[in-house]
């Protein structure tokens, strides 16, 4: 490709606005031109499909489906773009939430490759900066042959958002970022989510499904285990309310719990007795793969995928995996969790 091509492409009336910002940068950085022209075909193919909206779904495609439904949750680690454009205001020069143009191009390609290889019907992701990043990722996947016409990201005050890419239409969604709650057994202090509990409603094979995507308070200093516990307990309360309103709904609570099996937050979500949830993460094979994060040499299982009793009965335990491939490790410091549910 010649260095004149980016200029020609930038003036091409067939180029969508979302790509023009990339082309503007490439004009002054010809080394990036190959990546952008490769993206041009996918952007042209996407014209008329709609984009990833904040708090909405993209396009009218997708399927309510039959057979197995593969779910992946994954913390993509600091998946920021190269612009100062986040509502949180934490992505200016010198801030953590600002990548170089070349680093952003590489990051979204690496993340897309992992998701493409796992081929989920629904991907629940953590640490995406905003809706533009989600849309760029969706289009990277489309170029690889993985079409996700439905997406969801509702902005919060945190630069590391929760997002959903889906082949299944998102019928409705809800944010819980303004909910107020306390830790179990206390009256104060009052907490709200560090990020959100992102609620999405779908239908698969005639079964109503509810996704609750979470990313609980981290353990970085200053740690606040009570807040993490409060977030976990409130999430289970949300799920229990959904189940009470629709006992036939399949419910998943999944994402980065930032805590281990048998910890108070973990136990608050999974529950006990007849109403106990099932965590796919602890059933992954081989057993040696049951970790999602490495901290100071310790292999920790902090990313969970929990299903309510009804949906747990449809879990294909042989399908559960936590891959630790080179491509996963290049893309993030977390490993994804993948499981298939034979929804009926």
mmCIF file with all atom_site columns, C-alpha atoms in Angstrom, residues 31 40-41 43 47 50 54 58 72 74 88 121-122 132 134 147 154 157 249 278 280 283 307 319 324 342:
data_model
loop_
_atom_site.group_PDB
_atom_site.id
_atom_site.type_symbol
_atom_site.label_atom_id
_atom_site.label_alt_id
_atom_site.label_comp_id
_atom_site.label_asym_id
_atom_site.label_entity_id
_atom_site.label_seq_id
_atom_site.pdbx_PDB_ins_code
_atom_site.Cartn_x
_atom_site.Cartn_y
_atom_site.Cartn_z
_atom_site.occupancy
_atom_site.B_iso_or_equiv
_atom_site.pdbx_formal_charge
_atom_site.auth_seq_id
_atom_site.auth_comp_id
_atom_site.auth_asym_id
_atom_site.auth_atom_id
_atom_site.pdbx_PDB_model_num
ATOM 1  C CA . UNK A 1 31  ? 3.105   2.952   9.128  1.00 0.00 ? 31  UNK A CA 1
ATOM 2  C CA . UNK A 1 40  ? -12.090 -0.088  5.577  1.00 0.00 ? 40  UNK A CA 1
ATOM 3  C CA . UNK A 1 41  ? -13.698 -3.156  4.025  1.00 0.00 ? 41  UNK A CA 1
ATOM 4  C CA . UNK A 1 43  ? -16.604 -0.549  7.879  1.00 0.00 ? 43  UNK A CA 1
ATOM 5  C CA . UNK A 1 47  ? -22.893 0.634   6.627  1.00 0.00 ? 47  UNK A CA 1
ATOM 6  C CA . UNK A 1 50  ? -26.228 0.555   12.869 1.00 0.00 ? 50  UNK A CA 1
ATOM 7  C CA . UNK A 1 54  ? -24.592 3.395   24.752 1.00 0.00 ? 54  UNK A CA 1
ATOM 8  C CA . UNK A 1 58  ? -26.825 -2.559  17.287 1.00 0.00 ? 58  UNK A CA 1
ATOM 9  C CA . UNK A 1 72  ? -18.049 -15.957 27.715 1.00 0.00 ? 72  UNK A CA 1
ATOM 10 C CA . UNK A 1 74  ? -13.699 -11.750 30.262 1.00 0.00 ? 74  UNK A CA 1
ATOM 11 C CA . UNK A 1 88  ? -15.320 9.995   33.320 1.00 0.00 ? 88  UNK A CA 1
ATOM 12 C CA . UNK A 1 121 ? -23.095 -16.276 21.398 1.00 0.00 ? 121 UNK A CA 1
ATOM 13 C CA . UNK A 1 122 ? -22.870 -13.700 24.189 1.00 0.00 ? 122 UNK A CA 1
ATOM 14 C CA . UNK A 1 132 ? -16.652 3.674   20.593 1.00 0.00 ? 132 UNK A CA 1
ATOM 15 C CA . UNK A 1 134 ? -17.037 -1.510  21.868 1.00 0.00 ? 134 UNK A CA 1
ATOM 16 C CA . UNK A 1 147 ? -20.908 -11.030 13.621 1.00 0.00 ? 147 UNK A CA 1
ATOM 17 C CA . UNK A 1 154 ? -24.206 2.102   29.628 1.00 0.00 ? 154 UNK A CA 1
ATOM 18 C CA . UNK A 1 157 ? -18.333 7.426   36.192 1.00 0.00 ? 157 UNK A CA 1
ATOM 19 C CA . UNK A 1 249 ? -36.166 -17.142 33.780 1.00 0.00 ? 249 UNK A CA 1
ATOM 20 C CA . UNK A 1 278 ? -23.664 -23.004 40.263 1.00 0.00 ? 278 UNK A CA 1
ATOM 21 C CA . UNK A 1 280 ? -19.040 -22.761 35.966 1.00 0.00 ? 280 UNK A CA 1
ATOM 22 C CA . UNK A 1 283 ? -15.900 -26.848 37.091 1.00 0.00 ? 283 UNK A CA 1
ATOM 23 C CA . UNK A 1 307 ? -26.145 -19.596 37.020 1.00 0.00 ? 307 UNK A CA 1
ATOM 24 C CA . UNK A 1 319 ? -17.987 -27.362 27.596 1.00 0.00 ? 319 UNK A CA 1
ATOM 25 C CA . UNK A 1 324 ? -4.481  -19.829 28.980 1.00 0.00 ? 324 UNK A CA 1
ATOM 26 C CA . UNK A 1 342 ? -28.432 -26.257 26.503 1.00 0.00 ? 342 UNK A CA 1
#
